[in-house]
Amino acid sequence: MSTNTFSPVDDTLQRIPEGPVLRDPWPADRPPMRLTTTVPKEFVHRAALAEVLLTGQRRIDDLRFGVTAQWPRSHSFYSPLQGTYHDPLLAAETIRQVGFLLPHTELGVPVGHQFLMHTFAMSVRPELLHVGHTPADLDIEVTFSDVRERRDTHTGARYDAVIHRDGEAVATGRITYTCIAPRAYRRLRGNQGHLQIPLTAPVPPQSVGRLSPTDVVLSPVGGDHRWQLRVDTRHPVLFDHPVDHVPGMLLTEAARQAATAVLGDPARLVPVEVESEYLRYVELDAPCFIQAVQTPEDLGSDRVRIIGEQGGEEMFRTTVTAVRL
């Protein structure tokens, strides 16, 4: 497998506009929803209430919705950078939860269906990620497109999300996904997920921007810019509940940690753009290797391309662009 270059999934991700934007995504004749509680955890595929970031929703029209969310001032895994800035991957997790909530509550997908994410892209404005004296209350505009149905059942779509904070757009994101009914998922996956490889040793936490070895998802393998994916199924956030494959957010974190190791200066590095394409399920019972690739045009920049390989096949590819605080 060649690991020299690959193209980003899509260059059409909406960049975050500079300056203030309309904060309230709700129709003008209806007041904004006030924070009262989180949405049911089952609708965002979380087991722990503490991991639910979404707090409400409203339909604008058939394909546009408003969602509210809140980021805590601190988090057990997505901890503030330098103690001052919300972790950008909180935005990624927020956008991911939107893609479970709205299909379940607005598009008729029953709880229990599985979701397969094909592509993910995100952009954040780091200057708006500051941690305030209270949790960050967010308004999210969500637009669906390329909606697919089979026998009047929702089977997949693309959605774009814009996260607003205090009247400005702090992040944008895009996801494409497919929904799979439980019986079809069992046929697809068979007996996968019942075995897993032993937990491997972590790289030094500080080298990848982490404080605790528990939160490190890369293991050394003795090569430059190459690691084995470290899969700890006991991790309370990355494995909030049992699953039969490596979760997408763990792969995103692996890409972030790989980019941090390559670029250096982990205490100040902030990922501001992430683009990913997921080609196959990453299995739990075989080692997955992470390779960071910098093409000639990448050298000297703060952009790193990451490839995940398992069993000789490419499983996912991610591009991370970072800035330094």
Protein backbone atom coordinates (compact mmCIF):
# COMPACT_ATOMS: atom_id res chain seq x y z
CA MET A 1 0.00 0.00 0.00
CA SER A 2 1.35 3.39 -0.95
CA THR A 3 1.30 5.93 1.84
CA ASN A 4 2.71 8.92 -0.03
CA THR A 5 -0.36 11.01 -0.78
CA PHE A 6 -4.09 11.08 -0.70
CA SER A 7 -6.62 13.76 -1.42
CA PRO A 8 -8.97 15.24 1.19
CA VAL A 9 -12.44 13.72 1.20
CA ASP A 10 -14.17 16.89 0.05
CA ASP A 11 -13.11 20.50 -0.13
CA THR A 12 -16.64 21.88 0.17
CA LEU A 13 -16.81 22.06 3.98
CA GLN A 14 -18.28 25.40 4.89
CA ARG A 15 -15.58 27.55 6.43
CA ILE A 16 -16.50 29.46 9.54
CA PRO A 17 -17.49 33.03 8.73
CA GLU A 18 -15.58 35.80 10.39
CA GLY A 19 -17.49 38.23 12.55
CA PRO A 20 -20.88 37.95 14.23
CA VAL A 21 -23.68 35.84 12.80
CA LEU A 22 -27.28 35.39 13.81
CA ARG A 23 -27.18 33.35 16.99
CA ASP A 24 -30.79 32.25 17.12
CA PRO A 25 -31.52 29.53 14.54
CA TRP A 26 -35.19 29.31 15.50
CA PRO A 27 -37.97 30.95 13.47
CA ALA A 28 -38.46 34.62 14.30
CA ASP A 29 -41.96 34.10 15.65
CA ARG A 30 -40.87 31.49 18.21
CA PRO A 31 -38.69 32.18 21.24
CA PRO A 32 -35.39 30.31 21.59
CA MET A 33 -35.46 27.12 23.60
CA ARG A 34 -34.14 27.51 27.15
CA LEU A 35 -31.83 24.97 28.70
CA THR A 36 -33.68 22.59 30.98
CA THR A 37 -32.07 19.15 30.66
CA THR A 38 -30.14 16.92 28.29
CA VAL A 39 -31.83 14.94 25.55
CA PRO A 40 -32.39 11.23 26.35
CA LYS A 41 -29.05 9.47 26.27
CA GLU A 42 -30.45 6.66 24.15
CA PHE A 43 -31.02 9.14 21.30
CA VAL A 44 -27.30 10.00 21.11
CA HIS A 45 -25.98 6.47 21.71
CA ARG A 46 -24.43 7.23 25.09
CA ALA A 47 -24.69 5.17 28.26
CA ALA A 48 -23.46 7.84 30.69
CA LEU A 49 -25.60 10.93 31.21
CA ALA A 50 -22.41 12.92 31.78
CA GLU A 51 -21.40 12.29 28.15
CA VAL A 52 -24.60 13.74 26.65
CA LEU A 53 -23.87 17.20 25.22
CA LEU A 54 -27.18 18.00 23.50
CA THR A 55 -29.96 19.72 25.41
CA GLY A 56 -32.84 20.30 22.97
CA GLN A 57 -34.06 20.41 19.40
CA ARG A 58 -36.60 22.04 17.11
CA ARG A 59 -37.72 21.44 13.52
CA ILE A 60 -37.45 24.42 11.18
CA ASP A 61 -38.60 22.64 8.02
CA ASP A 62 -38.32 19.15 6.53
CA LEU A 63 -34.54 19.28 6.23
CA ARG A 64 -33.47 22.01 8.65
CA PHE A 65 -33.36 21.79 12.42
CA GLY A 66 -32.15 23.72 15.44
CA VAL A 67 -30.35 21.90 18.25
CA THR A 68 -29.06 23.27 21.54
CA ALA A 69 -26.02 21.95 23.39
CA GLN A 70 -23.73 22.73 26.29
CA TRP A 71 -20.01 22.21 26.75
CA PRO A 72 -18.86 21.73 30.35
CA ARG A 73 -16.05 23.87 31.71
CA SER A 74 -14.06 20.70 32.21
CA HIS A 75 -14.30 17.15 30.92
CA SER A 76 -12.67 13.91 32.02
CA PHE A 77 -11.25 13.20 28.55
CA TYR A 78 -11.76 16.30 26.37
CA SER A 79 -10.06 18.48 28.95
CA PRO A 80 -9.43 22.19 28.29
CA LEU A 81 -6.25 22.96 26.40
CA GLN A 82 -3.84 24.86 28.64
CA GLY A 83 -6.79 24.97 31.04
CA THR A 84 -8.13 27.85 28.97
CA TYR A 85 -9.64 26.58 25.67
CA HIS A 86 -12.33 23.98 25.07
CA ASP A 87 -10.94 20.93 23.29
CA PRO A 88 -11.96 21.16 19.58
CA LEU A 89 -12.89 17.48 19.68
CA LEU A 90 -15.79 18.48 21.92
CA ALA A 91 -17.15 20.10 18.77
CA ALA A 92 -16.57 16.84 16.89
CA GLU A 93 -18.45 14.86 19.53
CA THR A 94 -21.27 17.43 19.51
CA ILE A 95 -21.64 17.16 15.73
CA ARG A 96 -21.55 13.36 15.99
CA GLN A 97 -24.35 13.32 18.57
CA VAL A 98 -26.50 15.54 16.33
CA GLY A 99 -26.32 12.79 13.69
CA PHE A 100 -27.90 10.30 16.07
CA LEU A 101 -30.49 12.57 17.69
CA LEU A 102 -32.21 13.97 14.60
CA PRO A 103 -32.49 10.73 12.60
CA HIS A 104 -34.05 9.06 15.66
CA THR A 105 -36.42 11.87 16.63
CA GLU A 106 -37.20 13.55 13.30
CA LEU A 107 -36.48 11.09 10.50
CA GLY A 108 -38.04 7.93 11.88
CA VAL A 109 -34.97 5.80 12.59
CA PRO A 110 -35.77 3.42 15.50
CA VAL A 111 -33.49 3.27 18.51
CA GLY A 112 -31.39 0.14 18.07
CA HIS A 113 -30.42 0.82 14.46
CA GLN A 114 -26.70 1.12 13.82
CA PHE A 115 -25.05 4.10 12.12
CA LEU A 116 -22.07 3.76 9.79
CA MET A 117 -20.14 7.02 9.34
CA HIS A 118 -18.53 7.38 5.91
CA THR A 119 -17.01 10.87 6.04
CA PHE A 120 -16.47 13.51 8.68
CA ALA A 121 -15.13 17.05 8.41
CA MET A 122 -14.87 19.83 10.98
CA SER A 123 -13.45 23.35 11.26
CA VAL A 124 -13.20 25.45 14.43
CA ARG A 125 -12.22 29.00 15.36
CA PRO A 126 -9.86 28.54 18.31
CA GLU A 127 -10.18 32.13 19.53
CA LEU A 128 -13.84 31.39 20.32
CA LEU A 129 -13.08 28.21 22.29
CA HIS A 130 -12.19 30.02 25.52
CA VAL A 131 -13.56 28.53 28.71
CA GLY A 132 -15.83 30.99 30.47
CA HIS A 133 -17.08 31.29 34.02
CA THR A 134 -20.08 29.10 33.15
CA PRO A 135 -20.57 26.21 30.70
CA ALA A 136 -20.77 27.22 27.03
CA ASP A 137 -24.37 27.26 25.75
CA LEU A 138 -24.56 26.54 22.04
CA ASP A 139 -27.10 26.85 19.23
CA ILE A 140 -26.59 24.54 16.26
CA GLU A 141 -28.07 24.93 12.78
CA VAL A 142 -28.37 21.58 11.02
CA THR A 143 -29.23 21.02 7.36
CA PHE A 144 -29.75 17.59 5.80
CA SER A 145 -29.14 16.78 2.14
CA ASP A 146 -28.74 13.68 -0.06
CA VAL A 147 -31.39 12.01 2.08
CA ARG A 148 -31.91 8.34 1.15
CA GLU A 149 -34.87 6.08 1.88
CA ARG A 150 -35.79 2.49 1.19
CA ARG A 151 -39.39 1.35 1.50
CA ASP A 152 -40.21 4.62 3.27
CA THR A 153 -37.44 4.02 5.81
CA HIS A 154 -34.58 6.49 6.31
CA THR A 155 -31.30 4.81 5.35
CA GLY A 156 -28.77 7.63 5.27
CA ALA A 157 -27.91 11.24 4.45
CA ARG A 158 -25.40 14.03 4.66
CA TYR A 159 -25.83 16.79 7.20
CA ASP A 160 -24.03 20.08 7.76
CA ALA A 161 -23.90 21.72 11.17
CA VAL A 162 -22.92 25.21 12.29
CA ILE A 163 -22.29 25.64 16.02
CA HIS A 164 -23.01 29.15 17.34
CA ARG A 165 -21.74 30.55 20.61
CA ASP A 166 -22.62 34.03 21.84
CA GLY A 167 -23.72 35.20 18.41
CA GLU A 168 -20.75 33.84 16.46
CA ALA A 169 -20.04 30.62 14.59
CA VAL A 170 -17.44 28.71 16.57
CA ALA A 171 -17.40 25.50 14.49
CA THR A 172 -18.80 23.89 11.35
CA GLY A 173 -19.03 20.23 10.52
CA ARG A 174 -20.24 17.74 7.95
CA ILE A 175 -20.99 14.02 8.21
CA THR A 176 -22.27 11.41 5.75
CA TYR A 177 -23.72 8.21 7.19
CA THR A 178 -25.79 5.09 6.56
CA CYS A 179 -28.37 3.56 8.94
CA ILE A 180 -28.46 -0.23 9.32
CA ALA A 181 -31.31 -2.22 10.89
CA PRO A 182 -30.33 -4.66 13.68
CA ARG A 183 -30.94 -7.82 11.62
CA ALA A 184 -28.97 -6.50 8.65
CA TYR A 185 -26.18 -5.36 10.99
CA ARG A 186 -25.94 -8.85 12.51
CA ARG A 187 -25.65 -10.35 9.03
CA LEU A 188 -22.98 -7.78 8.14
CA ARG A 189 -20.88 -8.19 11.25
CA GLY A 190 -21.37 -11.85 12.15
CA ASN A 191 -19.29 -12.76 15.19
CA GLN A 192 -16.98 -9.74 15.00
CA GLY A 193 -16.20 -7.97 18.25
CA HIS A 194 -16.13 -10.93 20.59
CA LEU A 195 -12.33 -11.04 20.78
CA GLN A 196 -9.76 -8.32 21.24
CA ILE A 197 -5.98 -8.08 21.27
CA PRO A 198 -4.12 -7.42 24.54
CA LEU A 199 -3.80 -3.81 25.59
CA THR A 200 -0.48 -2.36 24.40
CA ALA A 201 1.83 0.13 26.13
CA PRO A 202 1.27 3.86 25.53
CA VAL A 203 3.74 6.35 24.12
CA PRO A 204 4.76 9.05 26.63
CA PRO A 205 1.59 11.09 27.27
CA GLN A 206 3.31 14.48 26.95
CA SER A 207 4.51 13.60 23.42
CA VAL A 208 0.91 13.48 22.18
CA GLY A 209 -0.57 16.28 24.28
CA ARG A 210 -1.96 14.10 27.06
CA LEU A 211 -1.37 14.07 30.81
CA SER A 212 -2.46 10.52 31.65
CA PRO A 213 -1.26 7.27 30.01
CA THR A 214 -4.87 6.08 30.24
CA ASP A 215 -5.86 8.64 27.59
CA VAL A 216 -3.10 7.75 25.12
CA VAL A 217 -4.32 5.83 22.04
CA LEU A 218 -0.95 5.23 20.33
CA SER A 219 1.66 2.57 21.10
CA PRO A 220 5.28 2.66 19.88
CA VAL A 221 6.35 0.18 17.19
CA GLY A 222 9.89 1.40 16.57
CA GLY A 223 9.34 3.34 13.36
CA ASP A 224 9.27 7.04 12.56
CA HIS A 225 5.77 8.49 12.47
CA ARG A 226 4.24 5.03 12.81
CA TRP A 227 2.38 3.56 15.77
CA GLN A 228 0.01 0.79 16.73
CA LEU A 229 -3.48 1.90 17.69
CA ARG A 230 -3.91 1.44 21.43
CA VAL A 231 -7.44 0.18 22.09
CA ASP A 232 -8.53 0.21 25.73
CA THR A 233 -12.11 -1.06 25.77
CA ARG A 234 -12.33 -0.10 29.46
CA HIS A 235 -11.91 3.60 28.70
CA PRO A 236 -15.04 5.26 30.15
CA VAL A 237 -15.40 7.88 27.38
CA LEU A 238 -14.02 6.32 24.20
CA PHE A 239 -15.86 3.10 25.10
CA ASP A 240 -18.86 4.60 26.86
CA HIS A 241 -20.64 1.28 26.15
CA PRO A 242 -19.60 -2.03 24.56
CA VAL A 243 -19.28 -2.02 20.76
CA ASP A 244 -18.01 -4.60 18.27
CA HIS A 245 -15.48 -2.35 16.52
CA VAL A 246 -13.19 0.59 17.20
CA PRO A 247 -15.34 3.76 17.59
CA GLY A 248 -14.91 6.64 15.18
CA MET A 249 -14.05 9.12 17.92
CA LEU A 250 -11.14 6.92 19.00
CA LEU A 251 -9.84 7.04 15.40
CA THR A 252 -10.22 10.82 15.40
CA GLU A 253 -8.29 11.03 18.66
CA ALA A 254 -5.58 8.76 17.21
CA ALA A 255 -5.24 11.12 14.24
CA ARG A 256 -5.01 14.12 16.58
CA GLN A 257 -2.35 12.43 18.72
CA ALA A 258 -0.36 11.34 15.65
CA ALA A 259 -0.42 14.87 14.25
CA THR A 260 0.65 16.25 17.61
CA ALA A 261 3.60 13.84 17.77
CA VAL A 262 4.72 14.84 14.28
CA LEU A 263 4.32 18.60 14.68
CA GLY A 264 5.71 18.86 18.20
CA ASP A 265 4.92 21.61 20.72
CA PRO A 266 1.99 19.55 22.07
CA ALA A 267 1.14 21.96 24.89
CA ARG A 268 0.22 24.70 22.41
CA LEU A 269 -1.06 22.74 19.42
CA VAL A 270 -4.75 23.04 18.55
CA PRO A 271 -6.40 21.06 15.72
CA VAL A 272 -8.55 23.53 13.76
CA GLU A 273 -9.52 21.39 10.76
CA VAL A 274 -10.14 17.65 10.55
CA GLU A 275 -11.24 15.72 7.45
CA SER A 276 -11.76 11.96 7.57
CA GLU A 277 -12.90 9.14 5.33
CA TYR A 278 -13.81 5.78 6.88
CA LEU A 279 -13.43 2.86 4.49
CA ARG A 280 -13.96 -0.21 6.71
CA TYR A 281 -14.71 -1.11 10.31
CA VAL A 282 -11.53 -1.21 12.40
CA GLU A 283 -11.74 -4.52 14.25
CA LEU A 284 -10.85 -5.18 17.87
CA ASP A 285 -9.13 -8.55 17.33
CA ALA A 286 -6.23 -7.45 15.12
CA PRO A 287 -3.60 -4.70 15.39
CA CYS A 288 -4.26 -1.47 13.53
CA PHE A 289 -1.27 0.64 12.53
CA ILE A 290 -1.30 4.43 12.28
CA GLN A 291 1.01 6.12 9.79
CA ALA A 292 1.53 9.88 9.63
CA VAL A 293 2.40 11.14 6.16
CA GLN A 294 3.70 14.56 5.19
CA THR A 295 3.89 15.17 1.46
CA PRO A 296 6.32 17.79 0.08
CA GLU A 297 3.56 20.40 0.07
CA ASP A 298 2.78 19.56 3.71
CA LEU A 299 6.35 19.98 4.96
CA GLY A 300 6.78 23.25 6.81
CA SER A 301 3.03 23.51 7.39
CA ASP A 302 0.94 22.45 10.36
CA ARG A 303 -0.95 19.85 8.30
CA VAL A 304 -0.52 16.09 8.74
CA ARG A 305 -2.19 13.24 6.85
CA ILE A 306 -2.85 10.04 8.78
CA ILE A 307 -3.63 6.59 7.42
CA GLY A 308 -4.96 3.65 9.44
CA GLU A 309 -4.10 0.17 8.16
CA GLN A 310 -5.22 -3.23 9.42
CA GLY A 311 -4.47 -6.61 7.90
CA GLY A 312 -2.79 -4.98 4.91
CA GLU A 313 -5.84 -2.88 4.05
CA GLU A 314 -6.41 0.83 4.42
CA MET A 315 -9.18 1.38 6.97
CA PHE A 316 -9.42 5.15 7.29
CA ARG A 317 -7.63 8.35 6.31
CA THR A 318 -7.62 11.67 8.10
CA THR A 319 -6.06 15.08 7.53
CA VAL A 320 -5.43 17.27 10.58
CA THR A 321 -4.55 20.95 10.31
CA ALA A 322 -3.39 22.66 13.50
CA VAL A 323 -2.41 26.07 14.81
CA ARG A 324 -0.38 27.03 17.85
CA LEU A 325 -1.95 29.01 20.64
